[in-house]
Coordinates of C-alpha atoms in Angstrom, one line a residue:
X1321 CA -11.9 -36.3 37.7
X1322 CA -9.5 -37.6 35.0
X1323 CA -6.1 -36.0 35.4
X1324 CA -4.9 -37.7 32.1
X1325 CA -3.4 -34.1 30.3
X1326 CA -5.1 -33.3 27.0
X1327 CA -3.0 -32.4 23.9
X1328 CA -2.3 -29.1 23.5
X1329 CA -4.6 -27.5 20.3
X1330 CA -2.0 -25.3 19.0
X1331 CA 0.4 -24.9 16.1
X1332 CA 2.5 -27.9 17.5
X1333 CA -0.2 -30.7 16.2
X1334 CA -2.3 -28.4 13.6
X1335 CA 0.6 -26.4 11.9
X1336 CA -1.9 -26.4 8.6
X1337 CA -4.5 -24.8 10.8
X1338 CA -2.3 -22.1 12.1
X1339 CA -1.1 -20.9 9.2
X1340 CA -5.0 -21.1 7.1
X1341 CA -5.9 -18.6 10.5
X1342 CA -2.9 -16.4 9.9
X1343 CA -3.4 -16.4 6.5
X1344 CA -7.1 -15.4 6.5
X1345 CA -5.9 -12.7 9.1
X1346 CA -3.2 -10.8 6.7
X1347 CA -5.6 -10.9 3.9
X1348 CA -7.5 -8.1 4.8
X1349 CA -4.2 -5.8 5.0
X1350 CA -3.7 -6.1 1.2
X1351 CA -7.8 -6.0 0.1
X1352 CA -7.7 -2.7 2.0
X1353 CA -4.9 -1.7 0.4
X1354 CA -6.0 -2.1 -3.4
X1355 CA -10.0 -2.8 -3.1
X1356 CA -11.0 0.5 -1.1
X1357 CA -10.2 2.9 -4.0
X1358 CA -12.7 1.0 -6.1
X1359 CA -15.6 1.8 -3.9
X1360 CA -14.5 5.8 -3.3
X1361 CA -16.4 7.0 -6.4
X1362 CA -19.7 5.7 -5.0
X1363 CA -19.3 6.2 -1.2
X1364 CA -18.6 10.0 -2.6
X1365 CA -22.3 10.2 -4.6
X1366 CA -24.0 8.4 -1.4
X1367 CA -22.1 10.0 1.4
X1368 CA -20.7 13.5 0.1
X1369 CA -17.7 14.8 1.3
X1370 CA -14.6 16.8 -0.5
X1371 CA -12.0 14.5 -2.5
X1372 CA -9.9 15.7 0.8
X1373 CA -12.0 13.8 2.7
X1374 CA -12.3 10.6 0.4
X1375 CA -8.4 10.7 0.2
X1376 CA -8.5 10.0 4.0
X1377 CA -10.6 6.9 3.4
X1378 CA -7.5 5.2 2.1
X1379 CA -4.7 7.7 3.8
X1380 CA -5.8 7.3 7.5
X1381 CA -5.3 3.4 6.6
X1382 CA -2.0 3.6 4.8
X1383 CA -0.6 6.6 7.2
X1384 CA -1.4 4.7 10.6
X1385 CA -0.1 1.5 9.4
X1386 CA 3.3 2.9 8.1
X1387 CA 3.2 4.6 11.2
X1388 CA 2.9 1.8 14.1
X1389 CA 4.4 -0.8 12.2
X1390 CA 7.7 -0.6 14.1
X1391 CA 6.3 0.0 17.5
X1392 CA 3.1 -3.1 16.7
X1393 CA 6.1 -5.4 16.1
X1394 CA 8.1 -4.4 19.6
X1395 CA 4.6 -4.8 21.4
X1396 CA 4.1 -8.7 19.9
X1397 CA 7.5 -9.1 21.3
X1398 CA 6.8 -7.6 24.9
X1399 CA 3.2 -8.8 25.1
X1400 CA 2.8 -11.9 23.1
X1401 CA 2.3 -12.9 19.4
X1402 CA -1.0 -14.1 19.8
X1403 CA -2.3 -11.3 22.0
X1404 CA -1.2 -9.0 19.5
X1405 CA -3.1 -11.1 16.7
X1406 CA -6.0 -11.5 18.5
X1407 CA -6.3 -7.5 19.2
X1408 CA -5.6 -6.7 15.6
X1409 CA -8.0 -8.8 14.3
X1410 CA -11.1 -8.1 16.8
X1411 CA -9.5 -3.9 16.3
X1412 CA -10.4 -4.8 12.2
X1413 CA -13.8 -5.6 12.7
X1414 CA -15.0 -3.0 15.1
X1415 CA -13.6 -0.6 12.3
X1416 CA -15.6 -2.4 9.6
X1417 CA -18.5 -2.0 11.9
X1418 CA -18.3 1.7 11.9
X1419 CA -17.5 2.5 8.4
X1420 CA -20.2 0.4 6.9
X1421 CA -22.7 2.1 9.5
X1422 CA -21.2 5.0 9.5
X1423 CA -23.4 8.1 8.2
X1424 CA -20.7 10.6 6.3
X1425 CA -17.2 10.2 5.0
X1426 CA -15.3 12.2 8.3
X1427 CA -16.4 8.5 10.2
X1428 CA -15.6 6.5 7.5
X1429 CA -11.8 8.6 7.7
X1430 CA -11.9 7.7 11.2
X1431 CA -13.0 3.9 11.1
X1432 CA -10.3 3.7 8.4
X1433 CA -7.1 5.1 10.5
X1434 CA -8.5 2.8 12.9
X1435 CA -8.2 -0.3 10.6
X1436 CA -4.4 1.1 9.9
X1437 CA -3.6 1.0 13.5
X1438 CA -5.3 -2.7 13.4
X1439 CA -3.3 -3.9 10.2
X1440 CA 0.3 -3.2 11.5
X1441 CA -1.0 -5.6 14.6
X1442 CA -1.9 -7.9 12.3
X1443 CA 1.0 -7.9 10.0
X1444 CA 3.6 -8.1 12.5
X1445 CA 2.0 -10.3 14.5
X1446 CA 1.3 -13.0 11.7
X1447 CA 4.8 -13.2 10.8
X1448 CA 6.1 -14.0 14.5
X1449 CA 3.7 -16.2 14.8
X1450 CA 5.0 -18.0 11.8
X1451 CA 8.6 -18.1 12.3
X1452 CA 8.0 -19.1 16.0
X1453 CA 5.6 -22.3 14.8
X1454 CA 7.4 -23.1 12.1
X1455 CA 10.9 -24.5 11.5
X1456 CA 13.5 -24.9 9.0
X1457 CA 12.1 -26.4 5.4
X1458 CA 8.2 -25.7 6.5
X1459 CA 9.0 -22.5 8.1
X1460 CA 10.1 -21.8 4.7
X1461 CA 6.7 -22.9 3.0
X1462 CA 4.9 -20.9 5.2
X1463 CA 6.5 -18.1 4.5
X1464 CA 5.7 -18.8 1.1
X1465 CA 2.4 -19.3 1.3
X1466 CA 1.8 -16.3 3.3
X1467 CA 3.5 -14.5 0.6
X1468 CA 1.4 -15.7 -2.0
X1469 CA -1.8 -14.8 0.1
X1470 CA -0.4 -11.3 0.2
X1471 CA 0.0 -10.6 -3.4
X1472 CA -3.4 -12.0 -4.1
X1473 CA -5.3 -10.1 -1.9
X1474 CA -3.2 -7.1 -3.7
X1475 CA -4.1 -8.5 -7.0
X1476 CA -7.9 -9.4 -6.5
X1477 CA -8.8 -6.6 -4.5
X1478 CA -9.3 -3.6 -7.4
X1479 CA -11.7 -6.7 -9.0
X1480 CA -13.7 -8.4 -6.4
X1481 CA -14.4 -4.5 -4.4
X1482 CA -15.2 -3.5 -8.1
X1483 CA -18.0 -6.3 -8.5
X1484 CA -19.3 -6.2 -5.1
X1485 CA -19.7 -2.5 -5.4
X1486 CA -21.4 -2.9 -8.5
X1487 CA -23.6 -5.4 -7.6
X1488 CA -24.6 -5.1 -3.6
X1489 CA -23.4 -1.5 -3.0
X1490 CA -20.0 0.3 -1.8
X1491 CA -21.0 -1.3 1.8
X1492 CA -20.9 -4.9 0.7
X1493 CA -17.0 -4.3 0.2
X1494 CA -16.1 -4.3 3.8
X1495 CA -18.9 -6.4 5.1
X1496 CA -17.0 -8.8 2.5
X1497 CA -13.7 -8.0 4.7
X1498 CA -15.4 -8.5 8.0
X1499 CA -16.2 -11.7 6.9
X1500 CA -13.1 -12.5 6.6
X1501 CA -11.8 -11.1 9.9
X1502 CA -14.7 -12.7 11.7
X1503 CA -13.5 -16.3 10.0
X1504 CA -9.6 -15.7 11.4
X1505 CA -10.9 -15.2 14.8
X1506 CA -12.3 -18.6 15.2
X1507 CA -9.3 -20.0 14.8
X1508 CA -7.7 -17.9 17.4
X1509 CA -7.8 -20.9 19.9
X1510 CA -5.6 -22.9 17.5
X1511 CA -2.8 -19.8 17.7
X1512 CA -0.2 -20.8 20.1
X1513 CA 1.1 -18.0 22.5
X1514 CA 4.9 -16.8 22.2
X1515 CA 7.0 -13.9 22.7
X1516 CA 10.3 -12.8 22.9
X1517 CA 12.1 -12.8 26.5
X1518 CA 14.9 -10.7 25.3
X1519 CA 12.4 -7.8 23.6
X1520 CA 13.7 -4.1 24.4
X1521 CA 11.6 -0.5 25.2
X1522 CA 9.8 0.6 22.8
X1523 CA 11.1 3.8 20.5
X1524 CA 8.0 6.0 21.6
X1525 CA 10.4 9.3 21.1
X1526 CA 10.6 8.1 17.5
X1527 CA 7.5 6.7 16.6
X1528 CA 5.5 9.5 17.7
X1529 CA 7.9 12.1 15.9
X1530 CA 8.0 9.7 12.4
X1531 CA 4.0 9.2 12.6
X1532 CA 3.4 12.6 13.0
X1533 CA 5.9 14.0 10.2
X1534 CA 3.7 11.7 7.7
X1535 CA 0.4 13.0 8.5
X1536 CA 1.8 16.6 8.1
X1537 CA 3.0 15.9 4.9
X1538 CA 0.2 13.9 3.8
X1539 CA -2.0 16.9 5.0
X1540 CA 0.2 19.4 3.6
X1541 CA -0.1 17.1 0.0
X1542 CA -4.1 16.8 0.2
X1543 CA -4.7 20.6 1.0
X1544 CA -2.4 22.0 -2.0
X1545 CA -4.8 21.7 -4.4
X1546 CA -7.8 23.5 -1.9
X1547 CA -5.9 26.3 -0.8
X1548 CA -3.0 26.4 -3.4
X1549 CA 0.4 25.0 -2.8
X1550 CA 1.8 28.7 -1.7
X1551 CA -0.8 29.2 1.1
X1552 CA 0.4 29.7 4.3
X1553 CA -1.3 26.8 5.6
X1554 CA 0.5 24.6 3.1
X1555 CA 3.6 25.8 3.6
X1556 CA 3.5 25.4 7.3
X1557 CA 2.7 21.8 7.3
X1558 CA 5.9 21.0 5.1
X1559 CA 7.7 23.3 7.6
X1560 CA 6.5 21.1 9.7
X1561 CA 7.0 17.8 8.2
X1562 CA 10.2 18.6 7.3
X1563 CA 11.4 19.7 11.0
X1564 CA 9.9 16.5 12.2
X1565 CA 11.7 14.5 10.5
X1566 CA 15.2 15.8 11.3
X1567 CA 14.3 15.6 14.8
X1568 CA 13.6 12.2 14.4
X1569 CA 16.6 11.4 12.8
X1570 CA 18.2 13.3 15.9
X1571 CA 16.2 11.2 18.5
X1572 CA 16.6 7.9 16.5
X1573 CA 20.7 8.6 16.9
X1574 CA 20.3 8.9 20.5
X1575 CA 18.5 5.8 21.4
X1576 CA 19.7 2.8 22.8
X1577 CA 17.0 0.8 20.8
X1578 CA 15.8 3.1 17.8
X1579 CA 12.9 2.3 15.8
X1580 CA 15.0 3.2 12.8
X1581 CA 19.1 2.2 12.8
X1582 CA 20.0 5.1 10.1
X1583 CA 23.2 3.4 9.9
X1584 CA 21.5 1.4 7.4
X1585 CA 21.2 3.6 4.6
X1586 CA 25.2 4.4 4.5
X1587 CA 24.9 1.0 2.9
X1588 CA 24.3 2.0 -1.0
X1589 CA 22.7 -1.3 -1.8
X1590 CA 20.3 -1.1 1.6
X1591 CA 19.4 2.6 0.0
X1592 CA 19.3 1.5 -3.6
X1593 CA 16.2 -1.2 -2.8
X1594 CA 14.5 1.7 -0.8
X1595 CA 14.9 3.7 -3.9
X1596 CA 13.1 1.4 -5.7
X1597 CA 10.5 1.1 -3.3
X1598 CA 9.4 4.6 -3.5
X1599 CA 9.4 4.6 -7.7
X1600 CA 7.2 1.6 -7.4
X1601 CA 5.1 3.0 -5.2
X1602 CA 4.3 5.6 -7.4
X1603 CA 4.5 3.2 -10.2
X1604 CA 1.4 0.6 -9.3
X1605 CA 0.0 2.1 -6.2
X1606 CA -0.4 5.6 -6.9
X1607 CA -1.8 4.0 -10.2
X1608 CA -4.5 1.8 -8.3
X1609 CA -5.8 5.2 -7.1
X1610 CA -6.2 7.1 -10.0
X1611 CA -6.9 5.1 -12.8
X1612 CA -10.3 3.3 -11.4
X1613 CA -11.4 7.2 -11.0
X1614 CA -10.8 7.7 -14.6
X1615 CA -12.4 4.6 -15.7
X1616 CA -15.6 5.0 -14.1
X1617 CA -15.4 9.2 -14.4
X1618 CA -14.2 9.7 -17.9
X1619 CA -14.4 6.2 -19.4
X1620 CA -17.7 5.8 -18.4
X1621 CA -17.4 2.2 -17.1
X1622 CA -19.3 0.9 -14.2
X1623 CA -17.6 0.2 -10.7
X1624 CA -17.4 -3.9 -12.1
X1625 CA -15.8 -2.9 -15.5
X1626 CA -13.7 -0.9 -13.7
X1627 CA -12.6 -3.4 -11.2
X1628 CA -12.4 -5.9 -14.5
X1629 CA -10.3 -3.8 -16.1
X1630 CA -7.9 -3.4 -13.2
X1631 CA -7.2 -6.8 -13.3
X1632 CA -4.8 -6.6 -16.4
X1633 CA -2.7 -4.4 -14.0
X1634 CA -3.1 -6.7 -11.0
X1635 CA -3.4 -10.2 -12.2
X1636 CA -0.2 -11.0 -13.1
X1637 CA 1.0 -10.5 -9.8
X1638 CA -0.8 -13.9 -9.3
X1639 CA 2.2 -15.5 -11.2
X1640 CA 5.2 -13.7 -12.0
X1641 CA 7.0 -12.9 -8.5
X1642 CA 7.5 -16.9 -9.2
X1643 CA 9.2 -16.2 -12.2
X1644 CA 11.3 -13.2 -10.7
X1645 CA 12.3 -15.6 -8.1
X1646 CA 12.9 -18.7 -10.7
X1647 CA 15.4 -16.1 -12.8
X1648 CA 17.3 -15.1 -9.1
X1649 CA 17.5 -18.7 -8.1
X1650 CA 18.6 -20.0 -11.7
X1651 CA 22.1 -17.0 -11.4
X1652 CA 20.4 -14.0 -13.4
X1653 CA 21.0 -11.1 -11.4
X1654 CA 19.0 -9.4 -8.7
X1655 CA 19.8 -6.3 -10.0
X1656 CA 18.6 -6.8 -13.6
X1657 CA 15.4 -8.1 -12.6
X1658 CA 14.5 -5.7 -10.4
X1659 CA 15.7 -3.0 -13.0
X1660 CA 13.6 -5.1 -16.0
X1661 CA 10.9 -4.8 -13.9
X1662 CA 10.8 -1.2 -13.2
X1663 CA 11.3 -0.4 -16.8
X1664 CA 8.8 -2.7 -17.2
X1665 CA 6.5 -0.8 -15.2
X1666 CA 7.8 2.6 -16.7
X1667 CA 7.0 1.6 -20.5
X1668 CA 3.2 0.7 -19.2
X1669 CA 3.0 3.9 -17.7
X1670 CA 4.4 5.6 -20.9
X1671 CA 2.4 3.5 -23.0
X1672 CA -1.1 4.4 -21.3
X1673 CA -0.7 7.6 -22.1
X1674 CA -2.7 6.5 -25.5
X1675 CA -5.7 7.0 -22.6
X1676 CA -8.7 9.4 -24.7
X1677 CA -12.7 9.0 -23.1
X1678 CA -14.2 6.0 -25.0
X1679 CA -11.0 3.6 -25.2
X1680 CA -11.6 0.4 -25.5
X1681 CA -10.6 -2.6 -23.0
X1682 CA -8.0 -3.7 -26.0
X1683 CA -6.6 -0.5 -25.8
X1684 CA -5.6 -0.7 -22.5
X1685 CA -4.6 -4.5 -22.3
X1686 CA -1.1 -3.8 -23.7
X1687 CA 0.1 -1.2 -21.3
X1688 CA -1.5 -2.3 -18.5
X1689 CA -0.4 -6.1 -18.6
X1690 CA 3.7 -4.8 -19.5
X1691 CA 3.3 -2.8 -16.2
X1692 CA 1.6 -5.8 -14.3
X1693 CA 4.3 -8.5 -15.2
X1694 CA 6.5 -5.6 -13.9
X1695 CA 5.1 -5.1 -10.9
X1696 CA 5.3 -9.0 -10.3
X1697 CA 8.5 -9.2 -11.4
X1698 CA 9.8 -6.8 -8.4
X1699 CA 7.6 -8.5 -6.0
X1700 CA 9.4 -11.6 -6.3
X1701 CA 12.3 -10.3 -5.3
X1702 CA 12.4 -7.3 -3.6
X1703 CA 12.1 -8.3 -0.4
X1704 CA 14.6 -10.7 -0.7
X1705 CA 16.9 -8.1 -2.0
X1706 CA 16.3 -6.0 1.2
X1707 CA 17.5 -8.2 3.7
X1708 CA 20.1 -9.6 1.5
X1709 CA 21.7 -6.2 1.3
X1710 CA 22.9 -6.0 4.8
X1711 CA 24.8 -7.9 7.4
X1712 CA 22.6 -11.4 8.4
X1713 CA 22.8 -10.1 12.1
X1714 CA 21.1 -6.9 11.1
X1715 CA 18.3 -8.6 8.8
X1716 CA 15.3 -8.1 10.8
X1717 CA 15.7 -4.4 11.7
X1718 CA 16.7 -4.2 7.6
X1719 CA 12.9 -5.7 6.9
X1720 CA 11.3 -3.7 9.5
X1721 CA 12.8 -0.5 8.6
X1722 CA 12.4 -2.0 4.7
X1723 CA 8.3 -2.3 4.5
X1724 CA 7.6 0.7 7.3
X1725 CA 9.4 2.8 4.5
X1726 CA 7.1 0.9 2.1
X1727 CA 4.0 1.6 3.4
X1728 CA 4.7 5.3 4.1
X1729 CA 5.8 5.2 0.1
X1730 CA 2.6 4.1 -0.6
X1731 CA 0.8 6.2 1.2
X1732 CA 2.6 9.4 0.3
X1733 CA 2.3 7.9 -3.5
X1734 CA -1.4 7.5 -3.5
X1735 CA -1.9 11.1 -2.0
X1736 CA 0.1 12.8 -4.4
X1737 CA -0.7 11.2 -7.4
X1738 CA -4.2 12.1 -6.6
X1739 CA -3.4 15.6 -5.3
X1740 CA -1.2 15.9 -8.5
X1741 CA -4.4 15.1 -10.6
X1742 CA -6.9 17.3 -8.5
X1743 CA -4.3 20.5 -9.4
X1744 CA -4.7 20.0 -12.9
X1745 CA -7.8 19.1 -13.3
X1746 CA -8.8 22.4 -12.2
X1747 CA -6.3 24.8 -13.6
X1748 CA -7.5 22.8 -17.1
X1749 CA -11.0 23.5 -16.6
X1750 CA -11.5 26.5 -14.7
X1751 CA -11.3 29.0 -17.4
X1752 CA -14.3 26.8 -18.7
X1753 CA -16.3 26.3 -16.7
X1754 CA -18.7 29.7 -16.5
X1755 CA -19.7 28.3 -20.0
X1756 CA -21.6 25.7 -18.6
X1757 CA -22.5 26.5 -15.4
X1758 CA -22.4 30.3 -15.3
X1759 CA -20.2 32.9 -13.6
X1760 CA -18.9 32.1 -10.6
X1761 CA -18.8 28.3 -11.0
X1762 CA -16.4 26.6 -8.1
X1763 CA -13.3 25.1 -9.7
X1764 CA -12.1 24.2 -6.8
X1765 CA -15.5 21.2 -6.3
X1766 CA -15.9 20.6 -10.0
X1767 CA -11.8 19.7 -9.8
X1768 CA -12.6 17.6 -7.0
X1769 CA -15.5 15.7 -7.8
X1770 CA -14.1 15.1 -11.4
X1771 CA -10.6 13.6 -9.9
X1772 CA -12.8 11.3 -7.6
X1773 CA -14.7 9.9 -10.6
X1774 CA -18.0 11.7 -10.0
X1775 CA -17.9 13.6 -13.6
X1776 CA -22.0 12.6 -13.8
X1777 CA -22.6 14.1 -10.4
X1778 CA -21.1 17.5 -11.7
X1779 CA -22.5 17.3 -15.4
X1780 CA -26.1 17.3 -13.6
X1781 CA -25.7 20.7 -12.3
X1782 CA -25.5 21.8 -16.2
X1783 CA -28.2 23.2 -18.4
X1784 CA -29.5 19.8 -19.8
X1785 CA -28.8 21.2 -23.6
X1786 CA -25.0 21.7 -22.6
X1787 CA -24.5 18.6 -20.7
X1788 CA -22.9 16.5 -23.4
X1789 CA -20.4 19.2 -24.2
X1790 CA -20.0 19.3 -20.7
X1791 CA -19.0 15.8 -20.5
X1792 CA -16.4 15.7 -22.9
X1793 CA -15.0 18.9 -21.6
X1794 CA -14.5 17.6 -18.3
X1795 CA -13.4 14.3 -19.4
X1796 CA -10.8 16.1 -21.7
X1797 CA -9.1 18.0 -18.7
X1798 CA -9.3 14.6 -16.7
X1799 CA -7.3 12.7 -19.4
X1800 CA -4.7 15.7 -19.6
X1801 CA -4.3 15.6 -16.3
X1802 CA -4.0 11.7 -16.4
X1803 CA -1.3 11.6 -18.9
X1804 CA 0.8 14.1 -17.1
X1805 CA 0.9 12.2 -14.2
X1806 CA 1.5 8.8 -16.0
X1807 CA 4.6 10.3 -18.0
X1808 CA 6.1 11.6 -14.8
X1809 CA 5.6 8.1 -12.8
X1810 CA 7.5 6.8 -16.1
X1811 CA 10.2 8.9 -15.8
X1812 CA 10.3 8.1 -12.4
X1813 CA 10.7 4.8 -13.0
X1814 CA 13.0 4.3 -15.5
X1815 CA 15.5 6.9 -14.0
X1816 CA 15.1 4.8 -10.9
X1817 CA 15.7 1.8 -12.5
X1818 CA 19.0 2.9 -14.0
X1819 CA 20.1 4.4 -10.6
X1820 CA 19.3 1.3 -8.8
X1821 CA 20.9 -1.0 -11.5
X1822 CA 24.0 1.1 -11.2
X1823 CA 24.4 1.2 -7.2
X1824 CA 24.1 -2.1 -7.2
X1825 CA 26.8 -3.2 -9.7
X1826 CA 28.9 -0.3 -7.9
X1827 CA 29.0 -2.4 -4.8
X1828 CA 28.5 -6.0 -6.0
X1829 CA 25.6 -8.7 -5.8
X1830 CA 23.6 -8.8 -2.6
X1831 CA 24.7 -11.4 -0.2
X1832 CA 23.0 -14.7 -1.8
X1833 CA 22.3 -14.1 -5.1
X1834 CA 25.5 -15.2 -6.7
X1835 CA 24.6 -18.7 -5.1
X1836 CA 21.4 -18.6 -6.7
X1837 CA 19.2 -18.3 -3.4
X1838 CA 15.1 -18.1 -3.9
X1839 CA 13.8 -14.4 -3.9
X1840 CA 12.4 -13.7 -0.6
X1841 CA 14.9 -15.4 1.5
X1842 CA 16.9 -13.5 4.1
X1843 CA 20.1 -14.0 4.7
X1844 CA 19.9 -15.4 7.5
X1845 CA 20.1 -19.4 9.4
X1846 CA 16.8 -20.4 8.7
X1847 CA 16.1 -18.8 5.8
X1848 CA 13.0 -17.9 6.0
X1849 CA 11.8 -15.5 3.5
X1850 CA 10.0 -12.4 3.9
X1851 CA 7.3 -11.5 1.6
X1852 CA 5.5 -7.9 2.7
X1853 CA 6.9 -9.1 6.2
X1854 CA 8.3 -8.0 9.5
X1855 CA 11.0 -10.4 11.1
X1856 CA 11.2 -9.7 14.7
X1857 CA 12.8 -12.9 16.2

């Protein structure tokens, strides 16, 4: 038997290889992010299910992945990068498996919080695995590239769920995901192993008290609108939430290595980024969620025009983080382009409130392209700007702490936007309503069904002489409803933007940006940026 030793297949001789299988593997994070809400409208028709429970489709994912990031990230330290990659990625697919077999909406919700859990494995993960295969310059251009991958999978995913729904059916989305998964695990034999010999405990105390504070509040924000937002039930859960979260800010002062260091945030310019985070959340996620309802309920397009039509909001997150980074790196300020960009996002909003039933793709091009090159504006340097705010020694809790906030934005962004809709939807209509469908109609469902894009579903049940009328009435309260949502994320956004702008000159530039240092760089030796990223080295 030859003993001659055979070369190791591993990220030493095929860095290119490594980072294609990482990258294929992080994909899926942002396509479930931005290409689920697409398909809600028609897994609602063919499933059933309350717009409570469609909410979950996309909640459970965003809740359990805001949730475990922290705690995923300590576990690829204790157990190994590529253990933890290989267990998020074969997690994914089991969940596709279920929700595209899955016979109502409740396994869907399931299958979904499931794929959360499976995504903060993933993300965490990937980036180790990255900085610890990777050095200096090239460590650098991996980063980048994995950035890149990120934001298009952000960008593309409203389109591409919109034309496979359209074409092969709501299931074809996440078969299309599997794929995807299924191609990253074949490369996990070209992953090499690593983990860090120095990694602490893990903050159970706090993770379990921070993850279940969000689902109470996310629960408390779904069921407002179903059993009005003075119920006992509802208030209860934001009792709840709320005393969660101070005891996790209690436990989290306590520990020896807390999930969260709250000493963070008495840094204004750490705090002023995570302001921003949460306005822009509300800004272009909570807008992914809602407006593909409106498009294919009121407007009348199908789930490919809608997903078209998205595209002006998305696409030019394709290009301009490059320029946000190009105006950092050439001495404009981090500061004013992250405050251009949130304007930027604020005058879209502000301006699609021109949204009526009929409106024509021109009509929306203008708003929804200013709010896109906003959008991509702040993702070229926001996550440079959150590591860049702190100490270099304290970067990597900084990101951590910086994109678990993030996702928990999102999440509680895309539930409230939708709840906010659902509420006055149905105090628009529901003095309406016995006209066409008689006394005793349930404002409650029609709300529902109208905020999750099924207005044809609900004009059915109408005398077919009123249905018409119907239509138009419904769509009427949708678009009211629409427009009060889009002028408050404006506000949001531009008062944000001024704040932020503000805090920052207060306390002077981030640490790097006077030199001109690329977006998406932490300060820190190697410089390797984050883009949507944990750094846990």
């Amino acid at each position: 038997m030859s003993t001659t030793p055979q070369p190791r297949l591993d990220a030493g001789n095929r860095p290119g290889l490594t980072l294609l299988v990482v990258c294929l593997g992080v994909l899926i994070v942002p396509l479930g992010v931005s290409g689920t809400p697409v398909a809600l409208p028609d897994i609602g028709r063919e499933l059933g299910g309350s717009l409570a429970s469609l909410q979950w489709v996309v909640n459970a994912y965003n809740v359990m992945a805001a949730s475990l990031m922290m705690v995923a990230g300590s576990l690829a330290d204790l157990l190994g990068r590529k253990k933890m990659f290989a267990f998020g990625t074969g997690l994914y697919a089991v969940s596709l498996v279920a929700t595209v077999l899955a016979p109502s909406v409740l396994v869907i919700d399931i299958a979904r919080g499931v794929a959360g859990v499976a995504a903060a494995a993933l993300m965490t993960s990937a980036t180790a695995i990255v900085a610890s295969s990777f050095d200096g310059a090239a460590r650098a251009k991996a980063f980048a590239v994995a950035g890149v991958t990120l934001g298009s999978g952000l960008a593309l995913g409203p389109t591409t769920s919109g034309l496979l729904v359209g074409a092969l059916g709501w299931q074809s989305v996440f078969y299309a995901h599997l794929a995807l998964v299924v191609l990253s695990m074949l490369g996990l034999p070209f992953l090499r192993d690593s983990r860090n010999p120095e990694a602490g405990g893990i903050d159970w105390p706090g993770t379990i008290t921070f993850s279940l504070a969000l689902v109470l509040f996310t629960l408390a924000i779904i069921q407002g609108p179903q059993n009005g937002w003075a119920s006992p039930v509802v208030l209860l859960l934001f009792a709840g939430s709320v005393a969660l979260v101070v005891v996790f800010a209690l436990v989290e002062r306590r520990q020896q290595t807390p999930m969260f260091d709250l000493s963070l945030f008495r840094e204004s310019r750490f705090l002023s980024v995570n302001l921003l985070n949460v306005a822009f959340s509300f800004g272009f996620i909570g807008l992914l969620l809602v407006l593909p309802a409106y498009l294919i309920g009121a407007n009348g397009e199908s789930s490919q025009g809608a997903g078209l039509i998205m595209l002006l909001l998305t696409g030019p997150v394709l290009f301009c983080p490059l320029i946000g980074g190009r105006l950092v790196a050439s001495g404009v300020h981090m500061r004013v382009v992250l405050g251009l960009g949130l304007l930027l996002i604020a005058a879209g909003c502000a301006w699609l409130t021109v949204v009526h039933p009929g409106i024509s793709v021109l009509g929306l091009a203008g708003p929804l392209l200013v709010a896109g090159v906003g959008v991509g504006l702040i993702m070229g340097v926001l996550d440079g700007a959150a590591v860049s705010t702190v100490p270099p020694e304290r970067a990597g809790m900084a990101a951590g702490m910086f994109n678990t906030i993030r996702l928990a934005s999102e999440a509680i962004a895309a539930v409230v936007m939708v709840a906010a809709v659902a509420s006055m939807v149905r105090s628009r209509i529901s003095d309406g309503l016995p006209e066409y469908l008689g006394a005793g109609a349930p404002a409650g469902t029609t709300a529902d069904k109208v905020a999750s894009g099924d207005v044809a579903g609900v004009v059915t049940e109408a005398p077919a002489r009123l249905r018409d009328a119907f239509t138009d009435f419904l769509s009427a309260g949708h678009t009211d409803a629409l427009r009060v949502v889009l002028w408050a994320s404006a506000a949001l956004c531009a008062i944000t933007a001024v704040v932020v702008h503000q805090m920052l000159t207060d306390r002077g530039e981030p640490a790097g940006e006077s030199a001109g240092e690329p977006a998406g760089k932490p300060a820190d030796a190697d410089g390797a940026p984050l883009e949507r990223t944990l750094v846990d080295d």
